[in-house]
Amino acid sequence: MKTSVRGSARRRAAGAGLAALALAGGAVGCAKGDDESPAMEPAAAVAKAAKNAETITSFRYTMTGKVPDAGRVNGEAAMSVKPPAMSMKITAQDKGADGKVEIRLVDKAMYIGGGAQAAKEMDGKSWIKFDMSALGADKQLNPAQLGAGQADQNPATESTFLTGSKDVKKVGTETVDGVKTTHYQGNVTLDELEASLKGKDKATRKTREKSIAQYEKMGVDSLVMDMWIDGDDHTKKFRMRGDADKGPLDMTITFLDINKPVTVTAPPAKDTVDLAEMMKDASGAES
């Protein structure tokens, strides 16, 4: 039975990675602007929105699209940057009963829930807890495999990537979720993204290099990026497309609000299995 539970844990961890992947590729948006972004050169408009994204401390958003090796996904999430916290519900539409995953990041612990389907495989408990400070001790289950290294990442980082493009252009004006916006688009390679880090401060370089590394691991060489900017010079919607080793990447994130309180609570202990204890028990049973 414990070996089966361990296998279930690995499948749930993989689901977490899909959800965390969907996090990457967004810009922080604001829904209060009444008009599209003021008229200015496309590159300047994108740079201003990217600069504003750096000051965001919390946000809510929806996501939809395709991710490599998972197919169609959609979901919704709320995230606090300071202090780090996150709540996400995501569905991999092509994965059937195993496609629904909920993730919560609270007090340096990540919880992954699979609802009733997971409860059937884990003695009635529907959540798995990962202590992020302890992850990586077992080489067979490291943070990268779990997606834990991405789960607490600020999606606003990717909004700055369009500033690395040399061909940003204005596509037109559109209304997104009731907000008037200006639509911009550009192509950017990973080499251009890395070159754009020149002159940035150490903290900014570290954050952006971490995001760039994700695309490198996916086998993405370049991205087509779209950004919809509102009248307050914030990104309201963001889309990223690219070809990865395991399939197409095409994610659209629409932001609902910014800088409003985000409260995330841990699941009830009675419904939670601690991965560290699970792995310890499984190791003992196999020895």
PDB file of C-alpha atoms in Angstrom:
ATOM      1  CA  MET A   1       0.000   0.000   0.000  1.00  0.00           C
ATOM      2  CA  LYS A   2       2.812   2.440   0.874  1.00  0.00           C
ATOM      3  CA  THR A   3       4.525   1.873  -2.433  1.00  0.00           C
ATOM      4  CA  SER A   4       1.231   2.764  -4.155  1.00  0.00           C
ATOM      5  CA  VAL A   5       0.918   5.914  -2.060  1.00  0.00           C
ATOM      6  CA  ARG A   6       4.459   6.897  -3.017  1.00  0.00           C
ATOM      7  CA  GLY A   7       3.591   6.500  -6.682  1.00  0.00           C
ATOM      8  CA  SER A   8       0.532   8.648  -6.135  1.00  0.00           C
ATOM      9  CA  ALA A   9       2.712  11.281  -4.502  1.00  0.00           C
ATOM     10  CA  ARG A  10       4.950  11.408  -7.555  1.00  0.00           C
ATOM     11  CA  ARG A  11       1.944  11.804  -9.865  1.00  0.00           C
ATOM     12  CA  ARG A  12       0.584  14.618  -7.715  1.00  0.00           C
ATOM     13  CA  ALA A  13       4.010  16.239  -7.699  1.00  0.00           C
ATOM     14  CA  ALA A  14       4.026  16.129 -11.483  1.00  0.00           C
ATOM     15  CA  GLY A  15       0.643  17.840 -11.451  1.00  0.00           C
ATOM     16  CA  ALA A  16       2.139  20.538  -9.290  1.00  0.00           C
ATOM     17  CA  GLY A  17       4.849  21.076 -11.856  1.00  0.00           C
ATOM     18  CA  LEU A  18       2.207  21.652 -14.547  1.00  0.00           C
ATOM     19  CA  ALA A  19       0.515  24.231 -12.401  1.00  0.00           C
ATOM     20  CA  ALA A  20       3.758  25.930 -11.478  1.00  0.00           C
ATOM     21  CA  LEU A  21       4.733  26.034 -15.140  1.00  0.00           C
ATOM     22  CA  ALA A  22       1.534  27.885 -15.882  1.00  0.00           C
ATOM     23  CA  LEU A  23       2.626  30.522 -13.449  1.00  0.00           C
ATOM     24  CA  ALA A  24       5.567  31.440 -15.591  1.00  0.00           C
ATOM     25  CA  GLY A  25       4.684  33.829 -18.362  1.00  0.00           C
ATOM     26  CA  GLY A  26       2.582  36.615 -16.921  1.00  0.00           C
ATOM     27  CA  ALA A  27       2.686  40.287 -16.168  1.00  0.00           C
ATOM     28  CA  VAL A  28       0.973  41.933 -13.270  1.00  0.00           C
ATOM     29  CA  GLY A  29      -2.119  43.757 -14.467  1.00  0.00           C
ATOM     30  CA  CYS A  30      -4.562  46.291 -13.155  1.00  0.00           C
ATOM     31  CA  ALA A  31      -8.289  46.279 -13.868  1.00  0.00           C
ATOM     32  CA  LYS A  32      -9.136  49.829 -12.850  1.00  0.00           C
ATOM     33  CA  GLY A  33      -7.872  51.756 -15.865  1.00  0.00           C
ATOM     34  CA  ASP A  34     -10.640  53.430 -17.901  1.00  0.00           C
ATOM     35  CA  ASP A  35      -8.654  53.941 -21.106  1.00  0.00           C
ATOM     36  CA  GLU A  36      -6.031  52.210 -23.144  1.00  0.00           C
ATOM     37  CA  SER A  37      -2.413  53.068 -22.450  1.00  0.00           C
ATOM     38  CA  PRO A  38      -1.488  56.663 -23.394  1.00  0.00           C
ATOM     39  CA  ALA A  39       0.015  57.173 -26.834  1.00  0.00           C
ATOM     40  CA  MET A  40       3.781  56.613 -26.818  1.00  0.00           C
ATOM     41  CA  GLU A  41       6.343  54.627 -28.738  1.00  0.00           C
ATOM     42  CA  PRO A  42       5.684  50.843 -28.395  1.00  0.00           C
ATOM     43  CA  ALA A  43       9.050  50.094 -26.770  1.00  0.00           C
ATOM     44  CA  ALA A  44       8.575  52.935 -24.265  1.00  0.00           C
ATOM     45  CA  ALA A  45       5.043  51.791 -23.384  1.00  0.00           C
ATOM     46  CA  VAL A  46       6.222  48.229 -22.783  1.00  0.00           C
ATOM     47  CA  ALA A  47       9.183  49.429 -20.703  1.00  0.00           C
ATOM     48  CA  LYS A  48       6.938  51.592 -18.525  1.00  0.00           C
ATOM     49  CA  ALA A  49       4.511  48.740 -17.873  1.00  0.00           C
ATOM     50  CA  ALA A  50       7.433  46.441 -17.034  1.00  0.00           C
ATOM     51  CA  LYS A  51       8.788  49.015 -14.586  1.00  0.00           C
ATOM     52  CA  ASN A  52       5.397  49.321 -12.899  1.00  0.00           C
ATOM     53  CA  ALA A  53       5.191  45.532 -12.575  1.00  0.00           C
ATOM     54  CA  GLU A  54       8.257  45.553 -10.336  1.00  0.00           C
ATOM     55  CA  THR A  55       6.319  47.340  -7.572  1.00  0.00           C
ATOM     56  CA  ILE A  56       3.400  44.914  -7.412  1.00  0.00           C
ATOM     57  CA  THR A  57       3.054  43.032  -4.121  1.00  0.00           C
ATOM     58  CA  SER A  58      -0.069  40.916  -4.758  1.00  0.00           C
ATOM     59  CA  PHE A  59      -2.456  39.997  -7.563  1.00  0.00           C
ATOM     60  CA  ARG A  60      -5.219  37.686  -8.793  1.00  0.00           C
ATOM     61  CA  TYR A  61      -5.412  36.252 -12.304  1.00  0.00           C
ATOM     62  CA  THR A  62      -6.854  33.630 -14.615  1.00  0.00           C
ATOM     63  CA  MET A  63      -4.904  31.494 -17.065  1.00  0.00           C
ATOM     64  CA  THR A  64      -5.705  29.479 -20.154  1.00  0.00           C
ATOM     65  CA  GLY A  65      -3.751  27.839 -22.955  1.00  0.00           C
ATOM     66  CA  LYS A  66      -1.430  24.921 -23.660  1.00  0.00           C
ATOM     67  CA  VAL A  67       1.733  23.775 -21.893  1.00  0.00           C
ATOM     68  CA  PRO A  68       4.263  21.179 -23.117  1.00  0.00           C
ATOM     69  CA  ASP A  69       3.601  17.573 -22.144  1.00  0.00           C
ATOM     70  CA  ALA A  70       0.233  18.470 -20.577  1.00  0.00           C
ATOM     71  CA  GLY A  71      -1.958  19.927 -23.283  1.00  0.00           C
ATOM     72  CA  ARG A  72      -4.798  22.331 -22.563  1.00  0.00           C
ATOM     73  CA  VAL A  73      -4.933  23.975 -19.157  1.00  0.00           C
ATOM     74  CA  ASN A  74      -7.025  26.609 -17.449  1.00  0.00           C
ATOM     75  CA  GLY A  75      -7.162  27.925 -13.931  1.00  0.00           C
ATOM     76  CA  GLU A  76      -7.233  30.809 -11.514  1.00  0.00           C
ATOM     77  CA  ALA A  77      -4.816  31.973  -8.852  1.00  0.00           C
ATOM     78  CA  ALA A  78      -3.998  34.585  -6.245  1.00  0.00           C
ATOM     79  CA  MET A  79      -0.460  35.411  -5.157  1.00  0.00           C
ATOM     80  CA  SER A  80       1.227  37.572  -2.560  1.00  0.00           C
ATOM     81  CA  VAL A  81       4.844  38.502  -3.176  1.00  0.00           C
ATOM     82  CA  LYS A  82       5.493  39.914   0.299  1.00  0.00           C
ATOM     83  CA  PRO A  83       5.037  37.762   2.293  1.00  0.00           C
ATOM     84  CA  PRO A  84       5.186  34.838  -0.176  1.00  0.00           C
ATOM     85  CA  ALA A  85       1.839  33.056  -0.435  1.00  0.00           C
ATOM     86  CA  MET A  86      -0.163  31.512  -3.252  1.00  0.00           C
ATOM     87  CA  SER A  87      -3.431  29.776  -3.967  1.00  0.00           C
ATOM     88  CA  MET A  88      -4.028  28.164  -7.358  1.00  0.00           C
ATOM     89  CA  LYS A  89      -6.631  25.901  -8.911  1.00  0.00           C
ATOM     90  CA  ILE A  90      -5.732  24.478 -12.298  1.00  0.00           C
ATOM     91  CA  THR A  91      -7.201  21.884 -14.638  1.00  0.00           C
ATOM     92  CA  ALA A  92      -5.274  19.973 -17.294  1.00  0.00           C
ATOM     93  CA  GLN A  93      -8.241  19.341 -19.555  1.00  0.00           C
ATOM     94  CA  ASP A  94      -6.675  16.414 -21.399  1.00  0.00           C
ATOM     95  CA  LYS A  95      -5.678  14.491 -18.244  1.00  0.00           C
ATOM     96  CA  GLY A  96      -9.095  13.301 -17.134  1.00  0.00           C
ATOM     97  CA  ALA A  97      -9.723  12.719 -13.420  1.00  0.00           C
ATOM     98  CA  ASP A  98      -6.058  13.341 -12.587  1.00  0.00           C
ATOM     99  CA  GLY A  99      -6.088  16.714 -14.301  1.00  0.00           C
ATOM    100  CA  LYS A 100      -7.505  18.833 -11.476  1.00  0.00           C
ATOM    101  CA  VAL A 101      -4.960  20.174  -8.999  1.00  0.00           C
ATOM    102  CA  GLU A 102      -5.066  22.791  -6.277  1.00  0.00           C
ATOM    103  CA  ILE A 103      -1.861  24.315  -4.890  1.00  0.00           C
ATOM    104  CA  ARG A 104      -1.346  26.420  -1.791  1.00  0.00           C
ATOM    105  CA  LEU A 105       1.898  27.983  -0.649  1.00  0.00           C
ATOM    106  CA  VAL A 106       1.813  28.936   3.031  1.00  0.00           C
ATOM    107  CA  ASP A 107       4.643  29.547   5.527  1.00  0.00           C
ATOM    108  CA  LYS A 108       7.343  27.952   3.333  1.00  0.00           C
ATOM    109  CA  ALA A 109       5.267  24.828   2.760  1.00  0.00           C
ATOM    110  CA  MET A 110       3.571  23.827  -0.473  1.00  0.00           C
ATOM    111  CA  TYR A 111       0.340  21.853  -0.376  1.00  0.00           C
ATOM    112  CA  ILE A 112      -0.951  19.968  -3.403  1.00  0.00           C
ATOM    113  CA  GLY A 113      -4.533  18.762  -3.401  1.00  0.00           C
ATOM    114  CA  GLY A 114      -6.240  16.399  -5.798  1.00  0.00           C
ATOM    115  CA  GLY A 115      -9.704  16.322  -4.252  1.00  0.00           C
ATOM    116  CA  ALA A 116     -11.743  13.143  -4.066  1.00  0.00           C
ATOM    117  CA  GLN A 117      -9.576  11.385  -6.656  1.00  0.00           C
ATOM    118  CA  ALA A 118      -6.476  11.815  -4.482  1.00  0.00           C
ATOM    119  CA  ALA A 119      -8.372  10.782  -1.349  1.00  0.00           C
ATOM    120  CA  LYS A 120      -9.121   7.416  -2.939  1.00  0.00           C
ATOM    121  CA  GLU A 121      -5.381   6.735  -3.200  1.00  0.00           C
ATOM    122  CA  MET A 122      -4.230   8.198   0.125  1.00  0.00           C
ATOM    123  CA  ASP A 123      -6.430   6.684   2.820  1.00  0.00           C
ATOM    124  CA  GLY A 124      -8.995   9.451   2.599  1.00  0.00           C
ATOM    125  CA  LYS A 125      -6.511  12.330   2.682  1.00  0.00           C
ATOM    126  CA  SER A 126      -6.626  14.647  -0.312  1.00  0.00           C
ATOM    127  CA  TRP A 127      -3.579  16.907   0.292  1.00  0.00           C
ATOM    128  CA  ILE A 128       0.184  16.320   0.150  1.00  0.00           C
ATOM    129  CA  LYS A 129       2.480  18.681   2.057  1.00  0.00           C
ATOM    130  CA  PHE A 130       5.979  19.556   0.816  1.00  0.00           C
ATOM    131  CA  ASP A 131       8.308  21.299   3.233  1.00  0.00           C
ATOM    132  CA  MET A 132      10.120  23.529   0.756  1.00  0.00           C
ATOM    133  CA  SER A 133      13.037  24.097   3.110  1.00  0.00           C
ATOM    134  CA  ALA A 134      13.676  20.350   3.228  1.00  0.00           C
ATOM    135  CA  LEU A 135      13.097  19.509  -0.440  1.00  0.00           C
ATOM    136  CA  GLY A 136      16.106  18.165  -2.251  1.00  0.00           C
ATOM    137  CA  ALA A 137      17.427  16.015   0.592  1.00  0.00           C
ATOM    138  CA  ASP A 138      16.181  13.000  -1.361  1.00  0.00           C
ATOM    139  CA  LYS A 139      17.908  13.160  -4.755  1.00  0.00           C
ATOM    140  CA  GLN A 140      15.023  11.251  -6.303  1.00  0.00           C
ATOM    141  CA  LEU A 141      12.595  14.021  -5.388  1.00  0.00           C
ATOM    142  CA  ASN A 142      14.229  17.413  -5.765  1.00  0.00           C
ATOM    143  CA  PRO A 143      12.628  20.874  -6.020  1.00  0.00           C
ATOM    144  CA  ALA A 144      12.917  21.061  -9.809  1.00  0.00           C
ATOM    145  CA  GLN A 145      10.997  17.805 -10.230  1.00  0.00           C
ATOM    146  CA  LEU A 146       8.255  19.034  -7.934  1.00  0.00           C
ATOM    147  CA  GLY A 147       7.936  22.454  -9.444  1.00  0.00           C
ATOM    148  CA  ALA A 148       8.613  23.902  -5.993  1.00  0.00           C
ATOM    149  CA  GLY A 149      11.342  26.115  -7.349  1.00  0.00           C
ATOM    150  CA  GLN A 150       8.771  27.906  -9.495  1.00  0.00           C
ATOM    151  CA  ALA A 151       5.744  27.936  -7.231  1.00  0.00           C
ATOM    152  CA  ASP A 152       6.809  31.007  -5.267  1.00  0.00           C
ATOM    153  CA  GLN A 153       8.058  32.922  -8.306  1.00  0.00           C
ATOM    154  CA  ASN A 154       6.583  36.322  -9.127  1.00  0.00           C
ATOM    155  CA  PRO A 155       4.901  36.005 -12.569  1.00  0.00           C
ATOM    156  CA  ALA A 156       5.547  39.717 -13.162  1.00  0.00           C
ATOM    157  CA  THR A 157       9.111  38.804 -14.053  1.00  0.00           C
ATOM    158  CA  GLU A 158       8.080  37.539 -17.478  1.00  0.00           C
ATOM    159  CA  SER A 159       6.344  40.819 -18.260  1.00  0.00           C
ATOM    160  CA  THR A 160       9.741  42.456 -18.460  1.00  0.00           C
ATOM    161  CA  PHE A 161      10.884  40.075 -21.195  1.00  0.00           C
ATOM    162  CA  LEU A 162       9.161  41.994 -23.960  1.00  0.00           C
ATOM    163  CA  THR A 163      11.525  44.864 -23.238  1.00  0.00           C
ATOM    164  CA  GLY A 164      14.277  42.624 -24.663  1.00  0.00           C
ATOM    165  CA  SER A 165      12.559  42.475 -28.049  1.00  0.00           C
ATOM    166  CA  LYS A 166      13.917  44.561 -30.936  1.00  0.00           C
ATOM    167  CA  ASP A 167      10.684  44.541 -32.931  1.00  0.00           C
ATOM    168  CA  VAL A 168       7.928  45.592 -30.513  1.00  0.00           C
ATOM    169  CA  LYS A 169       4.950  46.985 -32.387  1.00  0.00           C
ATOM    170  CA  LYS A 170       1.485  48.315 -31.620  1.00  0.00           C
ATOM    171  CA  VAL A 171      -1.222  45.936 -32.834  1.00  0.00           C
ATOM    172  CA  GLY A 172      -4.261  48.038 -31.937  1.00  0.00           C
ATOM    173  CA  THR A 173      -6.671  48.865 -29.124  1.00  0.00           C
ATOM    174  CA  GLU A 174      -8.902  46.261 -27.479  1.00  0.00           C
ATOM    175  CA  THR A 175     -11.209  45.947 -24.489  1.00  0.00           C
ATOM    176  CA  VAL A 176     -10.124  43.223 -22.066  1.00  0.00           C
ATOM    177  CA  ASP A 177     -12.428  42.251 -19.202  1.00  0.00           C
ATOM    178  CA  GLY A 178     -14.197  45.593 -19.533  1.00  0.00           C
ATOM    179  CA  VAL A 179     -10.944  47.587 -19.584  1.00  0.00           C
ATOM    180  CA  LYS A 180      -9.687  49.525 -22.607  1.00  0.00           C
ATOM    181  CA  THR A 181      -6.146  48.509 -23.496  1.00  0.00           C
ATOM    182  CA  THR A 182      -3.450  48.925 -26.115  1.00  0.00           C
ATOM    183  CA  HIS A 183      -2.152  45.675 -27.594  1.00  0.00           C
ATOM    184  CA  TYR A 184       1.591  45.308 -28.256  1.00  0.00           C
ATOM    185  CA  GLN A 185       3.503  42.368 -29.719  1.00  0.00           C
ATOM    186  CA  GLY A 186       7.114  41.382 -30.267  1.00  0.00           C
ATOM    187  CA  ASN A 187       9.494  38.471 -30.799  1.00  0.00           C
ATOM    188  CA  VAL A 188      12.336  37.834 -28.385  1.00  0.00           C
ATOM    189  CA  THR A 189      15.051  35.176 -28.225  1.00  0.00           C
ATOM    190  CA  LEU A 190      16.607  33.868 -25.029  1.00  0.00           C
ATOM    191  CA  ASP A 191      19.908  35.391 -26.139  1.00  0.00           C
ATOM    192  CA  GLU A 192      18.210  38.782 -26.360  1.00  0.00           C
ATOM    193  CA  LEU A 193      16.654  38.267 -22.940  1.00  0.00           C
ATOM    194  CA  GLU A 194      20.058  37.537 -21.433  1.00  0.00           C
ATOM    195  CA  ALA A 195      21.598  40.531 -23.195  1.00  0.00           C
ATOM    196  CA  SER A 196      18.861  42.781 -21.793  1.00  0.00           C
ATOM    197  CA  LEU A 197      20.075  42.015 -18.256  1.00  0.00           C
ATOM    198  CA  LYS A 198      23.243  44.035 -18.800  1.00  0.00           C
ATOM    199  CA  GLY A 199      23.334  46.946 -16.388  1.00  0.00           C
ATOM    200  CA  LYS A 200      20.539  45.593 -14.162  1.00  0.00           C
ATOM    201  CA  ASP A 201      21.034  45.315 -10.422  1.00  0.00           C
ATOM    202  CA  LYS A 202      22.011  41.965  -8.892  1.00  0.00           C
ATOM    203  CA  ALA A 203      18.544  41.134  -7.517  1.00  0.00           C
ATOM    204  CA  THR A 204      16.860  41.861 -10.850  1.00  0.00           C
ATOM    205  CA  ARG A 205      19.383  39.770 -12.778  1.00  0.00           C
ATOM    206  CA  LYS A 206      18.968  36.843 -10.399  1.00  0.00           C
ATOM    207  CA  THR A 207      15.176  36.866 -10.679  1.00  0.00           C
ATOM    208  CA  ARG A 208      15.128  37.161 -14.463  1.00  0.00           C
ATOM    209  CA  GLU A 209      17.896  34.588 -14.981  1.00  0.00           C
ATOM    210  CA  LYS A 210      15.833  32.124 -12.957  1.00  0.00           C
ATOM    211  CA  SER A 211      12.881  32.613 -15.306  1.00  0.00           C
ATOM    212  CA  ILE A 212      15.022  32.423 -18.441  1.00  0.00           C
ATOM    213  CA  ALA A 213      16.439  29.113 -17.191  1.00  0.00           C
ATOM    214  CA  GLN A 214      12.927  27.630 -17.199  1.00  0.00           C
ATOM    215  CA  TYR A 215      12.569  28.214 -20.907  1.00  0.00           C
ATOM    216  CA  GLU A 216      16.018  26.815 -21.570  1.00  0.00           C
ATOM    217  CA  LYS A 217      15.052  23.605 -19.773  1.00  0.00           C
ATOM    218  CA  MET A 218      11.880  23.411 -21.856  1.00  0.00           C
ATOM    219  CA  GLY A 219      13.890  23.752 -25.054  1.00  0.00           C
ATOM    220  CA  VAL A 220      12.343  27.097 -25.990  1.00  0.00           C
ATOM    221  CA  ASP A 221      14.716  29.286 -28.040  1.00  0.00           C
ATOM    222  CA  SER A 222      12.420  32.215 -28.737  1.00  0.00           C
ATOM    223  CA  LEU A 223       9.030  33.591 -27.750  1.00  0.00           C
ATOM    224  CA  VAL A 224       6.261  35.527 -29.435  1.00  0.00           C
ATOM    225  CA  MET A 225       4.926  37.799 -26.723  1.00  0.00           C
ATOM    226  CA  ASP A 226       1.762  39.884 -26.562  1.00  0.00           C
ATOM    227  CA  MET A 227       0.969  42.476 -23.924  1.00  0.00           C
ATOM    228  CA  TRP A 228      -2.265  44.408 -23.362  1.00  0.00           C
ATOM    229  CA  ILE A 229      -1.577  47.600 -21.380  1.00  0.00           C
ATOM    230  CA  ASP A 230      -4.286  49.702 -19.701  1.00  0.00           C
ATOM    231  CA  GLY A 231      -4.535  53.433 -19.114  1.00  0.00           C
ATOM    232  CA  ASP A 232      -2.642  53.163 -15.826  1.00  0.00           C
ATOM    233  CA  ASP A 233       0.386  51.682 -17.629  1.00  0.00           C
ATOM    234  CA  HIS A 234      -0.134  48.227 -16.133  1.00  0.00           C
ATOM    235  CA  THR A 235      -0.400  45.006 -18.090  1.00  0.00           C
ATOM    236  CA  LYS A 236      -3.952  43.736 -18.091  1.00  0.00           C
ATOM    237  CA  LYS A 237      -3.346  40.610 -20.180  1.00  0.00           C
ATOM    238  CA  PHE A 238      -0.284  38.730 -21.352  1.00  0.00           C
ATOM    239  CA  ARG A 239       0.262  35.928 -23.859  1.00  0.00           C
ATOM    240  CA  MET A 240       3.419  33.940 -24.580  1.00  0.00           C
ATOM    241  CA  ARG A 241       3.981  31.411 -27.362  1.00  0.00           C
ATOM    242  CA  GLY A 242       6.932  29.205 -28.177  1.00  0.00           C
ATOM    243  CA  ASP A 243       8.035  25.770 -29.382  1.00  0.00           C
ATOM    244  CA  ALA A 244       9.383  23.514 -26.629  1.00  0.00           C
ATOM    245  CA  ASP A 245      10.976  20.061 -26.827  1.00  0.00           C
ATOM    246  CA  LYS A 246       7.774  18.356 -25.658  1.00  0.00           C
ATOM    247  CA  GLY A 247       5.206  20.408 -27.505  1.00  0.00           C
ATOM    248  CA  PRO A 248       3.818  23.914 -27.987  1.00  0.00           C
ATOM    249  CA  LEU A 249       3.670  26.524 -25.260  1.00  0.00           C
ATOM    250  CA  ASP A 250       0.809  29.008 -25.521  1.00  0.00           C
ATOM    251  CA  MET A 251      -0.343  30.656 -22.300  1.00  0.00           C
ATOM    252  CA  THR A 252      -2.603  33.656 -21.763  1.00  0.00           C
ATOM    253  CA  ILE A 253      -2.912  35.272 -18.347  1.00  0.00           C
ATOM    254  CA  THR A 254      -5.552  37.882 -17.546  1.00  0.00           C
ATOM    255  CA  PHE A 255      -5.144  39.890 -14.361  1.00  0.00           C
ATOM    256  CA  LEU A 256      -8.161  40.758 -12.259  1.00  0.00           C
ATOM    257  CA  ASP A 257      -6.710  43.053  -9.599  1.00  0.00           C
ATOM    258  CA  ILE A 258      -3.463  44.107  -7.951  1.00  0.00           C
ATOM    259  CA  ASN A 259      -2.196  45.101  -4.515  1.00  0.00           C
ATOM    260  CA  LYS A 260      -5.251  43.818  -2.680  1.00  0.00           C
ATOM    261  CA  PRO A 261      -4.940  41.509   0.347  1.00  0.00           C
ATOM    262  CA  VAL A 262      -4.324  37.846  -0.471  1.00  0.00           C
ATOM    263  CA  THR A 263      -4.958  35.403   2.369  1.00  0.00           C
ATOM    264  CA  VAL A 264      -3.999  31.747   1.982  1.00  0.00           C
ATOM    265  CA  THR A 265      -4.609  29.129   4.690  1.00  0.00           C
ATOM    266  CA  ALA A 266      -3.129  25.661   5.004  1.00  0.00           C
ATOM    267  CA  PRO A 267      -5.497  22.693   4.487  1.00  0.00           C
ATOM    268  CA  PRO A 268      -6.752  20.902   7.631  1.00  0.00           C
ATOM    269  CA  ALA A 269      -4.081  18.626   9.118  1.00  0.00           C
ATOM    270  CA  LYS A 270      -6.543  15.728   9.141  1.00  0.00           C
ATOM    271  CA  ASP A 271      -6.756  15.918   5.342  1.00  0.00           C
ATOM    272  CA  THR A 272      -3.008  16.205   4.764  1.00  0.00           C
ATOM    273  CA  VAL A 273      -0.184  13.711   4.208  1.00  0.00           C
ATOM    274  CA  ASP A 274       3.346  14.975   4.910  1.00  0.00           C
ATOM    275  CA  LEU A 275       5.606  13.894   2.054  1.00  0.00           C
ATOM    276  CA  ALA A 276       8.689  13.680   4.275  1.00  0.00           C
ATOM    277  CA  GLU A 277       6.940  11.211   6.576  1.00  0.00           C
ATOM    278  CA  MET A 278       5.514   9.327   3.603  1.00  0.00           C
ATOM    279  CA  MET A 279       8.936   8.875   2.046  1.00  0.00           C
ATOM    280  CA  LYS A 280      10.450   7.850   5.384  1.00  0.00           C
ATOM    281  CA  ASP A 281       7.769   5.191   5.861  1.00  0.00           C
ATOM    282  CA  ALA A 282       8.178   3.955   2.299  1.00  0.00           C
ATOM    283  CA  SER A 283      11.962   3.691   2.726  1.00  0.00           C
ATOM    284  CA  GLY A 284      11.497   1.734   5.940  1.00  0.00           C
ATOM    285  CA  ALA A 285       9.070  -0.650   4.292  1.00  0.00           C
ATOM    286  CA  GLU A 286      11.500  -1.332   1.426  1.00  0.00           C
ATOM    287  CA  SER A 287      14.575  -1.925   3.625  1.00  0.00           C
TER     288      SER A 287
END
